[in-house]
């Protein structure tokens, strides 16, 4: 009897052990091909910036370690900020199959050289092809082929007399917005309606120095009421810029741009009658 | 008996544990299959919605040339209570068309979920808004999934050719001519005056709408707007109020079209001609007071200039910003003045206080108005400089 109960206990123990062994750790970062497609499609259709593909077409080298293919910035679920994904690929080599990694940047400024442990992974890849063409990102992963339309990526605009602007986008004048979590109520633009250059209240959103270098960040896209350019160092990329509505030509405001050929000299600009352009302490041409 | 009880308990425990293991293994394997189906469904929803949004984009750009306008026009005009003719090219990049098509067209792909909302940097938290536009929402008819997109109003902007231009009427001494150029600037201007429905949408978007407009006036220019509101409207759209010298550039006919850098910018007072004197009885060239007797004014009545700008002479008075002569901010040439008036000349400007439309806000003595006029409508348009 004692032997029998001991035998039963052993069986029970084995069953319990089996039970725990079957509890495979569910690894959140391992994706199936369809999960990968779903992630890429539902997020990257909102791409606003894609860094040039460092490798394109059928990727077969370098082998041995994951390398960065591209960096994608796309709208978050309220379209009030951009999320950055880094796409990596480890090429298959001999018995080692390929792996695609997607790492979402949290605090890092730029994509690290190698993906971290929290990256999403698609493993057991034999063939991976990627192309960025015709306003789409095209993927071929073994048997799975799909493309992600890129509505928000624009190239250089073309301008033609008597015509509207052509943005060189998938659909001219169209932008896909992600509002899966509704609109935010957080203020993201800077500047106030009554900010004026002449009152020293205008926010300088871009600063250029005498060597035509941009000092600090260019944040003119964040200006709530647009921005205007001033005449300071006659640089090829234009001058310094300030947030707000332009009052160029008025007293103590920047001079308006007269042009490139018609200006009399580098100190020429358009001012109201009775005012003349002079340089201020920051070399900005103002009307006094 | 004791043995039997013990065996029963152990067997029961064993059975329970086996059931739990089997159930766990089943749930571990099954979701992979249903998750995959869910992935496919989610993407196919999205693809369908993107296809629909692409169709709406097509109608947005085609405007009056779209087959949908032909289908819904009668219903739209009835709904808007519009009985007189208007320039149907104003249907391009027009949210009213999309709303009407959504309501009346048989094409279900063009259904929109809500009224389109005008968004600009000053009223929205969407990042990188630039010029803004109209925000649309569409919904999948079966799954209820929604997507949003913005359509910009590009259709009625015209690019000003980079050239050397000059400001104002040609002076007696050519050496006093004020030349300027846009050879290193990209400038766009609105080809038509800002319309009533556009102003209404802006006022609604900025919570300043007082409900004064009527749909039958939607496609006429807004004429009772203060100067400050004009500036705010243009700024909301990522633009600025039309500048006097740019208006001159877009209206004075270049004497030599091929020579973009002339030494002298010869110009005539009339946008269609190089002559200094012309017959002024064609209402499609100057819509003066005489024209009101025989024509009902409509937006874009006066032919476009060489650069594509409509209603440059006659029609409404028009306000500008003038960085050279700030007080000369008003195009007085309008249907308030007879065709013989001295004001029907390009570059000739008067003054407006910008504060209202009754006569005390104008220099009426120099305008020589008909005494029956007690109020003057002043229109406006916007322009933008593309800064990269």
XYZ file of C-alpha atoms in Angstrom:
676
model
C 0.000 0.000 0.000
C 2.781 2.334 0.934
C 4.565 1.381 -2.344
C 1.434 1.979 -4.328
C 0.869 5.482 -2.931
C 4.555 6.280 -3.575
C 4.105 5.093 -7.185
C 1.030 7.344 -7.511
C 2.943 10.307 -6.107
C 5.700 9.770 -8.681
C 3.140 9.749 -11.484
C 1.560 12.933 -10.085
C 4.972 14.600 -9.893
C 5.726 13.674 -13.497
C 2.417 15.068 -14.644
C 3.012 18.318 -12.791
C 6.532 18.523 -14.272
C 5.181 17.909 -17.765
C 2.633 20.631 -17.155
C 5.310 23.182 -16.375
C 7.530 22.066 -19.224
C 4.693 22.645 -21.672
C 4.493 26.236 -20.523
C 6.701 27.601 -23.287
C 7.544 31.232 -22.644
C 5.386 33.231 -25.068
C 7.934 35.464 -26.796
C 6.123 38.711 -27.728
C 8.825 39.799 -30.149
C 8.668 36.783 -32.520
C 6.358 37.471 -35.414
C 4.796 35.259 -37.990
C 5.088 36.468 -41.623
C 1.490 37.694 -41.555
C 1.990 39.476 -38.273
C 5.059 41.139 -39.782
C 3.043 42.232 -42.824
C 0.273 43.522 -40.591
C 2.662 45.525 -38.433
C 4.524 46.999 -41.380
C 1.397 47.807 -43.391
C -0.704 49.319 -40.611
C 2.129 51.498 -39.309
C 4.323 52.374 -42.258
C 1.485 53.597 -44.477
C 1.758 56.674 -42.251
C 5.477 57.131 -43.033
C 6.592 60.734 -43.322
C 10.329 60.129 -43.735
C 12.254 57.134 -45.005
C 16.015 57.223 -44.939
C 17.541 56.025 -48.212
C 17.773 52.249 -48.278
C 21.385 51.326 -47.564
C 20.768 48.017 -49.337
C 18.023 47.227 -51.822
C 16.820 44.417 -54.041
C 17.558 40.805 -53.092
C 19.719 41.042 -49.995
C 22.459 38.442 -49.912
C 25.309 40.140 -48.094
C 26.929 41.056 -45.796
C 26.479 37.824 -43.828
C 26.872 37.021 -40.186
C 25.280 39.927 -38.356
C 22.202 42.146 -38.650
C 22.742 45.383 -40.550
C 20.618 48.483 -40.737
C 18.581 48.765 -43.939
C 16.601 51.911 -43.250
C 15.002 54.207 -40.698
C 11.297 54.981 -40.977
C 9.517 57.843 -39.229
C 5.742 57.614 -39.154
C 2.770 59.274 -37.495
C 1.731 58.024 -34.085
C -1.911 57.230 -33.256
C -2.765 60.892 -32.751
C -0.610 62.285 -35.550
C 0.956 64.742 -33.144
C 4.430 63.166 -33.170
C 6.584 60.800 -35.193
C 7.650 57.293 -34.167
C 10.922 55.910 -35.506
C 11.382 52.281 -36.544
C 14.781 50.856 -37.488
C 14.729 47.959 -39.949
C 17.572 45.424 -39.824
C 18.315 42.193 -41.646
C 20.618 39.270 -40.930
C 21.341 37.485 -44.188
C 20.983 33.652 -44.168
C 24.295 31.847 -44.353
C 24.774 28.067 -44.702
C 22.610 26.533 -41.974
C 21.862 29.828 -40.306
C 18.578 31.265 -41.644
C 17.893 34.976 -42.059
C 16.111 37.240 -39.612
C 14.392 40.597 -40.033
C 14.387 42.917 -37.022
C 12.308 45.996 -36.323
C 13.379 48.130 -33.400
C 11.282 51.066 -32.308
C 13.365 53.923 -30.926
C 12.449 55.017 -27.433
C 15.030 57.431 -26.065
C 17.744 56.976 -28.645
C 18.378 59.748 -31.104
C 19.188 57.466 -34.010
C 19.173 53.791 -34.953
C 21.878 51.816 -33.137
C 24.290 49.654 -35.104
C 22.623 46.457 -33.936
C 19.008 45.768 -32.906
C 18.295 45.225 -29.208
C 16.545 42.318 -27.479
C 13.167 44.056 -27.485
C 13.087 44.209 -31.290
C 10.354 42.490 -33.211
C 11.766 39.550 -35.168
C 10.765 37.563 -38.178
C 12.942 34.459 -38.250
C 13.690 31.563 -40.610
C 13.941 33.761 -43.697
C 15.542 32.337 -46.805
C 14.954 35.280 -49.138
C 14.332 38.973 -48.474
C 13.847 41.600 -51.178
C 13.096 45.255 -50.436
C 12.639 48.164 -52.850
C 11.508 51.746 -52.454
C 10.004 52.740 -55.803
C 6.888 54.341 -57.277
C 5.882 55.785 -53.923
C 5.711 52.321 -52.330
C 7.878 50.125 -50.173
C 7.890 46.670 -51.746
C 8.672 43.516 -49.807
C 9.308 39.930 -50.823
C 9.915 37.597 -47.885
C 10.144 33.987 -49.056
C 6.637 33.317 -50.475
C 5.101 36.488 -49.094
C 4.977 39.518 -51.382
C 3.347 42.806 -50.501
C 3.805 46.528 -50.881
C 3.109 49.429 -48.576
C 1.874 52.601 -50.311
C 3.691 55.703 -49.106
C 1.154 58.524 -49.326
C 2.982 61.030 -47.155
C 6.490 60.870 -48.607
C 7.136 63.677 -51.021
C 9.995 64.386 -53.346
C 11.080 67.756 -54.683
C 8.125 69.816 -55.918
C 7.977 70.972 -59.503
C 6.875 74.480 -60.347
C 5.526 75.579 -63.674
C 4.117 78.914 -64.821
C 0.308 79.035 -64.707
C 0.166 75.733 -62.819
C -0.381 74.585 -59.245
C 2.411 72.960 -57.258
C 3.229 69.330 -58.000
C 4.473 67.726 -54.828
C 5.984 64.589 -56.372
C 3.886 62.414 -54.068
C 1.746 59.334 -54.617
C -1.367 61.539 -54.662
C -0.800 65.281 -55.082
C -2.069 67.256 -52.122
C -3.136 64.128 -50.183
C -1.933 63.207 -46.703
C -2.976 60.171 -44.688
C -3.545 61.005 -41.030
C -3.511 58.495 -38.159
C -6.243 59.230 -35.639
C -6.646 55.731 -34.197
C -6.560 57.337 -30.777
C -8.336 60.538 -31.743
C -6.888 64.035 -31.735
C -4.540 65.167 -29.028
C -5.211 68.284 -27.008
C -1.514 68.923 -26.491
C -0.217 72.126 -28.061
C 2.621 71.331 -30.494
C 3.133 74.565 -32.403
C 5.080 77.557 -31.177
C 4.621 81.286 -31.402
C 1.858 83.761 -30.811
C -0.169 85.953 -33.187
C 1.130 89.203 -31.674
C 4.822 88.260 -31.731
C 6.727 90.857 -33.716
C 10.366 91.182 -34.792
C 10.291 94.902 -33.965
C 9.216 94.131 -30.406
C 11.909 91.442 -29.986
C 9.197 88.894 -29.308
C 9.437 86.906 -32.543
C 10.901 83.420 -32.039
C 13.940 82.766 -34.206
C 13.314 79.322 -35.638
C 16.431 79.125 -37.804
C 19.745 80.838 -37.252
C 22.383 81.099 -39.977
C 25.897 82.375 -39.344
C 28.336 84.233 -41.593
C 29.734 80.888 -42.838
C 26.216 79.959 -44.009
C 25.975 77.232 -41.365
C 22.707 76.522 -39.590
C 23.295 77.001 -35.866
C 21.163 74.734 -33.700
C 17.898 73.179 -34.773
C 15.695 74.375 -37.635
C 12.227 74.320 -36.077
C 10.373 76.593 -38.460
C 7.888 73.808 -39.287
C 6.681 74.179 -35.703
C 5.714 77.843 -36.100
C 1.990 78.193 -35.529
C 1.623 81.263 -37.751
C 4.160 80.328 -40.382
C 7.605 81.885 -40.706
C 9.459 84.443 -42.777
C 13.001 84.851 -43.942
C 15.258 87.822 -43.310
C 18.220 89.164 -45.269
C 21.385 88.542 -43.299
C 24.253 86.678 -44.963
C 23.027 86.127 -48.540
C 23.500 82.383 -48.182
C 22.422 79.954 -50.922
C 19.972 78.238 -48.559
C 18.412 81.572 -47.658
C 18.657 83.609 -44.478
C 17.734 83.220 -40.827
C 14.041 82.750 -40.138
C 11.527 83.864 -37.575
C 8.115 82.523 -36.538
C 5.091 84.661 -37.214
C 3.411 86.837 -39.786
C 5.768 88.935 -41.867
C 5.560 92.704 -41.469
C 8.556 93.186 -43.711
C 9.157 96.722 -44.870
C 7.614 98.356 -41.808
C 9.568 100.399 -39.268
C 12.055 98.284 -37.292
C 10.921 95.166 -39.129
C 13.122 93.194 -41.537
C 13.378 94.512 -45.087
C 11.446 92.523 -47.708
C 13.500 90.644 -50.238
C 13.872 92.686 -53.396
C 15.365 89.915 -55.471
C 18.695 88.586 -56.648
C 19.442 90.637 -59.784
C 17.491 93.807 -59.156
C 18.960 94.593 -55.767
C 21.380 97.488 -55.926
C 23.873 95.850 -53.540
C 23.839 93.376 -50.657
C 22.283 96.004 -48.403
C 19.239 96.498 -50.595
C 15.749 95.413 -49.641
C 12.176 96.703 -49.818
C 11.098 99.167 -47.116
C 8.091 101.438 -46.672
C 8.370 104.897 -48.220
C 10.650 107.071 -46.151
C 12.481 104.142 -44.517
C 15.823 102.734 -45.567
C 17.388 99.318 -45.016
C 20.201 99.193 -42.432
C 22.016 96.314 -40.732
C 21.182 95.585 -37.121
C 23.609 94.068 -34.574
C 22.863 90.563 -35.917
C 23.562 91.688 -39.489
C 19.853 91.460 -40.342
C 18.674 94.078 -42.815
C 15.913 96.065 -41.131
C 13.925 99.149 -42.136
C 14.543 102.355 -40.262
C -12.212 1.659 1.871
C -9.458 4.064 2.707
C -7.462 2.813 -0.281
C -10.416 3.234 -2.557
C -10.918 6.861 -1.426
C -7.258 7.649 -1.918
C -7.319 6.144 -5.420
C -10.448 8.136 -6.263
C -8.860 11.416 -5.157
C -5.648 10.746 -7.049
C -7.546 9.756 -10.201
C -9.697 12.873 -9.991
C -6.612 15.045 -9.543
C -4.924 13.322 -12.462
C -7.965 13.906 -14.671
C -8.120 17.593 -13.751
C -4.417 18.116 -14.463
C -4.698 16.357 -17.847
C -7.664 18.536 -18.817
C -5.744 21.663 -17.871
C -2.674 20.589 -19.888
C -4.756 19.755 -22.963
C -6.729 22.991 -22.708
C -3.537 25.034 -22.341
C -1.854 23.342 -25.313
C -4.967 23.950 -27.388
C -5.112 27.669 -26.601
C -1.392 27.974 -27.213
C -1.639 26.612 -30.762
C -5.048 27.854 -31.907
C -4.579 31.675 -31.749
C -1.799 31.619 -34.374
C -4.295 30.501 -36.976
C -7.079 32.977 -36.049
C -4.566 35.840 -35.579
C -3.401 35.287 -39.147
C -6.988 35.554 -40.444
C -7.467 38.699 -38.388
C -4.283 40.184 -39.905
C -5.537 39.551 -43.419
C -8.959 41.043 -42.606
C -7.431 44.154 -41.058
C -5.217 44.814 -44.045
C -7.939 44.153 -46.592
C -10.206 46.669 -44.755
C -7.450 49.208 -44.866
C -6.688 48.561 -48.535
C -10.328 49.076 -49.410
C -10.478 52.329 -47.469
C -7.280 53.553 -49.131
C -8.793 52.766 -52.495
C -11.893 54.798 -51.581
C -9.805 57.713 -50.372
C -7.989 57.636 -53.685
C -11.343 57.915 -55.459
C -12.327 60.908 -53.351
C -8.961 62.458 -54.227
C -9.782 61.960 -57.898
C -13.108 63.759 -57.580
C -11.412 66.539 -55.555
C -9.021 67.258 -58.435
C -11.390 66.634 -61.335
C -14.078 68.888 -59.885
C -16.510 69.925 -62.590
C -14.876 67.481 -65.016
C -15.700 64.481 -62.828
C -18.552 62.206 -63.878
C -19.879 62.541 -60.331
C -20.512 66.273 -60.749
C -22.623 65.500 -63.795
C -24.545 62.959 -61.712
C -25.209 65.156 -58.672
C -25.144 68.721 -60.023
C -28.883 69.258 -60.098
C -29.352 67.996 -56.566
C -26.432 70.056 -55.292
C -27.616 73.312 -56.822
C -31.076 72.701 -55.385
C -29.668 71.942 -51.959
C -27.441 75.040 -52.071
C -30.279 77.158 -53.406
C -28.118 78.381 -56.281
C -30.152 79.519 -59.234
C -27.664 81.573 -61.227
C -24.625 80.568 -63.246
C -21.223 80.398 -61.707
C -17.775 79.325 -62.828
C -17.903 75.575 -62.252
C -14.132 75.280 -62.150
C -14.624 76.442 -58.556
C -15.796 72.849 -57.912
C -12.174 71.709 -57.976
C -10.543 71.229 -54.576
C -13.932 72.038 -53.094
C -15.235 70.276 -49.965
C -18.818 71.212 -50.924
C -18.510 68.993 -53.973
C -17.256 66.040 -51.912
C -20.064 66.503 -49.380
C -22.663 66.681 -52.094
C -21.288 63.670 -53.941
C -21.275 61.715 -50.691
C -24.935 62.545 -50.203
C -26.290 62.077 -53.705
C -23.960 59.860 -55.722
C -24.748 56.178 -56.278
C -21.021 55.451 -55.920
C -20.782 54.170 -52.333
C -16.986 54.435 -52.379
C -17.339 58.196 -52.132
C -19.240 58.273 -48.850
C -17.666 60.421 -46.180
C -18.377 59.973 -42.515
C -18.549 63.586 -41.256
C -18.485 67.071 -42.678
C -14.906 67.847 -43.699
C -13.052 70.004 -41.180
C -10.691 72.803 -42.157
C -7.391 72.318 -40.330
C -4.418 74.623 -40.083
C -1.526 75.010 -37.672
C -3.396 77.524 -35.600
C -6.313 75.203 -34.801
C -4.829 71.721 -34.915
C -2.416 69.426 -33.093
C -1.527 67.422 -36.201
C 2.218 67.576 -36.822
C 3.846 68.990 -40.008
C 0.659 70.619 -41.181
C 2.266 73.167 -43.587
C -0.610 74.720 -45.501
C -3.238 72.530 -43.874
C -6.367 71.617 -45.779
C -9.632 69.761 -45.231
C -9.651 66.696 -42.957
C -11.907 63.890 -44.160
C -13.045 60.701 -42.419
C -14.286 57.593 -44.210
C -15.632 54.389 -42.718
C -15.650 50.782 -43.880
C -19.273 49.831 -44.455
C -18.939 46.312 -42.944
C -16.307 46.524 -40.229
C -16.737 50.148 -39.163
C -12.987 50.780 -39.377
C -12.190 54.419 -40.155
C -9.334 56.302 -41.752
C -8.603 60.003 -42.024
C -6.852 62.076 -44.635
C -6.224 65.700 -45.525
C -6.771 67.169 -48.971
C -4.929 70.395 -49.768
C -6.458 73.150 -51.832
C -3.888 73.512 -54.595
C -6.152 73.702 -57.601
C -6.551 77.465 -57.778
C -2.996 78.514 -57.072
C -0.790 79.692 -59.889
C 2.981 79.809 -59.992
C 4.437 83.246 -60.714
C 7.096 82.903 -63.363
C 10.540 83.893 -62.094
C 11.324 87.169 -63.863
C 12.214 90.791 -63.346
C 9.105 92.860 -62.622
C 8.381 96.446 -61.647
C 6.047 98.102 -59.178
C 3.150 100.397 -59.973
C 2.389 102.456 -63.067
C 5.294 103.163 -65.363
C 6.855 106.473 -64.203
C 7.681 109.382 -66.492
C 11.387 108.949 -65.737
C 12.297 105.330 -66.335
C 15.269 105.690 -63.997
C 12.771 106.051 -61.139
C 11.132 102.735 -61.915
C 11.255 100.333 -58.976
C 12.268 96.896 -60.239
C 12.306 93.684 -58.246
C 12.594 89.986 -59.127
C 11.654 86.524 -57.919
C 14.421 84.680 -59.734
C 15.434 82.840 -56.553
C 12.025 82.639 -54.925
C 9.076 80.356 -55.664
C 5.840 82.305 -55.349
C 2.264 81.082 -55.723
C -0.852 83.269 -55.721
C -4.577 82.523 -55.626
C -6.064 82.843 -59.085
C -9.484 83.875 -57.716
C -10.680 86.073 -54.868
C -11.421 84.307 -51.581
C -14.997 83.028 -51.672
C -17.769 83.298 -49.096
C -17.837 79.583 -48.319
C -14.054 79.554 -47.833
C -14.276 82.422 -45.385
C -17.188 80.714 -43.626
C -15.164 77.515 -43.177
C -12.273 79.536 -41.759
C -14.515 81.399 -39.318
C -16.052 78.087 -38.203
C -12.596 76.527 -37.770
C -11.534 79.442 -35.576
C -14.837 79.643 -33.682
C -15.662 83.071 -35.065
C -18.592 82.220 -37.313
C -21.623 84.383 -36.731
C -23.936 82.586 -39.170
C -24.404 85.419 -41.628
C -23.695 83.655 -44.920
C -26.202 82.008 -47.184
C -25.386 79.106 -49.442
C -26.616 80.948 -52.545
C -23.694 83.355 -52.035
C -21.097 80.657 -51.363
C -19.321 80.999 -54.707
C -19.176 84.784 -54.744
C -16.151 86.619 -53.345
C -16.209 87.551 -49.693
C -16.587 91.327 -49.676
C -17.298 92.391 -46.116
C -14.209 91.337 -44.261
C -11.913 93.469 -42.143
C -8.286 93.713 -43.169
C -7.149 91.966 -40.016
C -9.433 89.011 -40.744
C -8.088 88.848 -44.286
C -4.558 88.573 -42.913
C -5.616 85.927 -40.406
C -7.419 83.930 -43.101
C -4.369 83.879 -45.354
C -2.078 83.059 -42.470
C -4.307 80.180 -41.352
C -3.752 78.630 -44.765
C 0.028 78.975 -44.517
C -0.027 82.031 -46.806
C 0.008 85.838 -46.639
C -2.299 88.549 -47.932
C -1.536 89.418 -51.573
C 1.276 91.931 -51.749
C 0.787 94.932 -54.057
C 4.001 94.436 -56.017
C 3.221 90.741 -56.613
C -0.262 91.706 -57.840
C 1.455 94.067 -60.263
C 3.793 91.281 -61.371
C 0.851 88.985 -62.069
C -1.189 91.594 -63.934
C 1.063 93.863 -66.020
C 1.591 92.156 -69.358
C 5.326 91.594 -69.984
C 6.382 93.474 -73.071
C 8.688 90.664 -74.191
C 7.429 87.358 -72.886
C 10.611 85.440 -73.744
C 12.975 87.903 -72.089
C 12.691 87.261 -68.364
C 15.419 89.741 -67.435
C 14.655 92.905 -69.407
C 16.638 96.052 -68.685
C 13.442 98.063 -68.786
C 10.057 96.716 -67.730
C 7.711 98.351 -70.224
C 4.081 98.015 -69.305
C 0.621 99.158 -70.271
C -2.214 100.046 -67.891
C -4.347 97.135 -69.158
C -3.671 93.498 -68.405
C -4.635 92.219 -71.864
C -2.805 94.780 -73.940
C 0.486 96.505 -74.630
C -1.288 99.682 -75.755
C -1.618 102.753 -73.590
C -5.194 103.401 -74.734
C -7.887 100.785 -75.138
C -11.611 100.341 -75.669
C -13.042 99.607 -72.254
C -16.548 98.381 -73.007
C -15.853 94.667 -72.790
C -17.099 93.487 -69.411
C -14.863 90.421 -69.530
C -11.909 92.805 -69.491
C -13.093 95.523 -67.117
C -16.274 94.875 -65.129
C -17.220 98.505 -64.490
C -20.524 99.923 -63.216
C -22.053 99.847 -66.700
C -21.660 96.089 -66.746
C -24.072 95.645 -63.833
C -26.955 96.732 -66.054
C -26.410 93.884 -68.506
C -24.606 91.179 -66.496
C -24.896 89.511 -63.159
C -21.410 89.486 -61.693
C -19.973 86.087 -60.850
C -16.522 85.116 -59.597
C -13.893 84.982 -62.346
C -16.041 87.062 -64.697
C -13.033 89.092 -65.794
C -10.607 87.108 -67.915
C -7.351 85.898 -66.431
C -4.171 87.894 -66.857
C -1.044 86.553 -68.550
C -0.115 84.890 -65.197
C -3.567 83.412 -64.567
C -5.084 85.952 -62.145
C -8.856 86.552 -62.478
C -10.907 89.689 -61.758
C -7.922 92.045 -61.931
C -9.885 95.033 -63.249
C -13.361 96.167 -62.231
C -15.460 93.706 -60.151
C -14.829 94.057 -56.377
C -12.310 96.494 -54.982
C -9.393 94.463 -53.642
C -7.173 94.903 -50.594
C -3.439 94.246 -50.479
C -0.498 94.606 -48.214
C 1.844 97.202 -49.696
C 5.401 97.106 -48.324
C 6.500 99.987 -50.595
C 3.661 102.486 -50.168
C 1.700 101.114 -47.202
C -1.213 103.533 -47.537
C -1.850 102.519 -51.127
C -3.461 99.241 -50.226
C -6.600 99.245 -52.345
C -7.359 98.434 -55.976
C -10.152 100.936 -56.583
C -10.991 99.698 -60.095
C -14.387 98.079 -59.505
C -18.032 97.895 -60.520
C -18.635 100.978 -58.342
C -16.906 103.135 -60.944
C -17.816 104.002 -64.474
C -15.632 102.688 -67.305
C -14.271 106.206 -67.838
C -12.922 106.449 -64.305
C -9.202 107.124 -63.963
C -9.009 104.236 -61.503
C -9.324 101.590 -64.178
C -5.580 101.306 -64.602
C -3.206 98.666 -63.311
C -0.956 99.845 -60.515
C -3.259 102.689 -59.546
C -4.235 102.344 -55.911
C -6.253 104.152 -53.290
C -6.528 103.690 -49.550
C -8.776 101.675 -47.289
C -8.722 101.777 -43.497
C -9.462 98.061 -43.377
C -12.030 98.589 -40.647
C -15.309 98.416 -42.513
C -17.255 98.822 -45.738
C -19.098 102.081 -45.264
C -17.788 105.142 -47.059
C -15.946 106.734 -44.147
C -13.301 103.997 -44.501
C -12.375 105.120 -48.034
C -11.006 108.275 -49.671
C -14.339 108.914 -51.320
C -13.397 112.341 -52.656
C -10.742 110.947 -54.919
C -12.857 107.940 -55.926
C -15.701 109.943 -57.544
C -18.378 107.470 -56.574
C -22.000 107.524 -57.590
C -23.921 109.191 -54.708
C -26.291 106.206 -54.432
C -23.492 103.996 -53.154
C -23.322 103.756 -49.378
C -21.199 100.673 -48.970
C -18.237 99.172 -50.847
C -17.345 95.487 -50.945
C -13.631 94.768 -50.750
C -12.354 91.366 -51.804
C -8.969 89.784 -51.212
C -6.751 86.906 -52.188
C -3.671 85.219 -50.743
C -0.203 84.320 -51.916
C 2.673 82.262 -50.546
C 6.407 82.141 -50.833
C 7.766 78.616 -50.826
C 10.638 78.536 -48.337
C 12.399 75.185 -48.259
